[in-house]
Amino acid sequence: MKKMRLFALLLVAISLFGFMPPEWVTIQSPEGKFRMMFPRQPVLTEDEGDVRSYTFKYDVGKFKDDNITYSISYADHPDTVIHSDYKDAIINAFFDKAIKDALKKEKGTKLSDIKINYKDYPGRRMKMSFMDGKGMVYMQFYLVGSRFYTIQVSCEKEHDNNVAIEKFLGSFTLI
């Protein structure tokens, strides 16, 4: 009888741990000079638009998660266009344009927009609704020298303010 109980407990433990979400993975980009945590391994893509950008993105897809996507992008702009040592008015205009472009791309409505910093570098944090109010997007922008970082996580409205949003956004570290 003792062996049966022990066996039953072992089966319960195995089934519980078998369905536990995986530990988050930390990606490190020596080229991007940052480290970030994702729920699973993201995919790296390169875009050769006006300014070459690199994006690490994880689409949740079939996996259970409170969010839809997680991503971080970076692009190096010419020093003549933007730099974190420029006057606040120039930097604010740069962030304003980035936010305007994000809203247009997602057909979103801005819900909040605040100034933030990462160490001594300027940043902005913006929240928008999209999909006719059915979804939320959180974005953080940082300007480090002439490198522009965009960190983004999206979720359905019913999962707004979930713990993974802050875990992801707060994991950004320069290396």
Steps between C-alpha positions, in 0.01 A plus 500: 500500500787736585657429162171586325477837679861577421444405137183715483683799651782452252254498208331816628837676538611398151173616344514834683860570405436381145251785454704768673594787270866497400748727670557825316808514278748783508629614165814703470583700191864608490427691178193668653683548832206382711362207693128420530277222632235330284249225588651288218775543241425797269573516128744762367411690183674782316324783319692706246265800488619862523700397805600136542327350803519170683205343681484213746137387509310222668144433378319292761290310246384164634669534840299612803595852602323817614663693216499479121849620403824614657769689308801725519638690201799723462626726225807720471421847371763741370633736768390786278135388540473416870716440807421465869721807569278725287268759654182373662280666235670304219483172691134558593414567136678177402302298758175675398555389140578143608177490702299652216641238259420215743142622544457524123651155438276330758198723432513562872376754750752642747398440861813628677837651417759575768867594505729236647875444518733207487799606708589840347332429165166651401197287436124491466238248601178489304188288531244473222189304421469331161270254320208737570577496873528120524876508552768698683858582404765617743808661347819634647742705295859580598760710325855394584741715302356468151362151557121491533342209690132410476368244748144380448255254649138453395205324662126463475305752707389239755867430580596867541747576781615138534822418684690388188472849346711660772731198520578539131526879486705512819752240383672736252866545592781666308822300478 
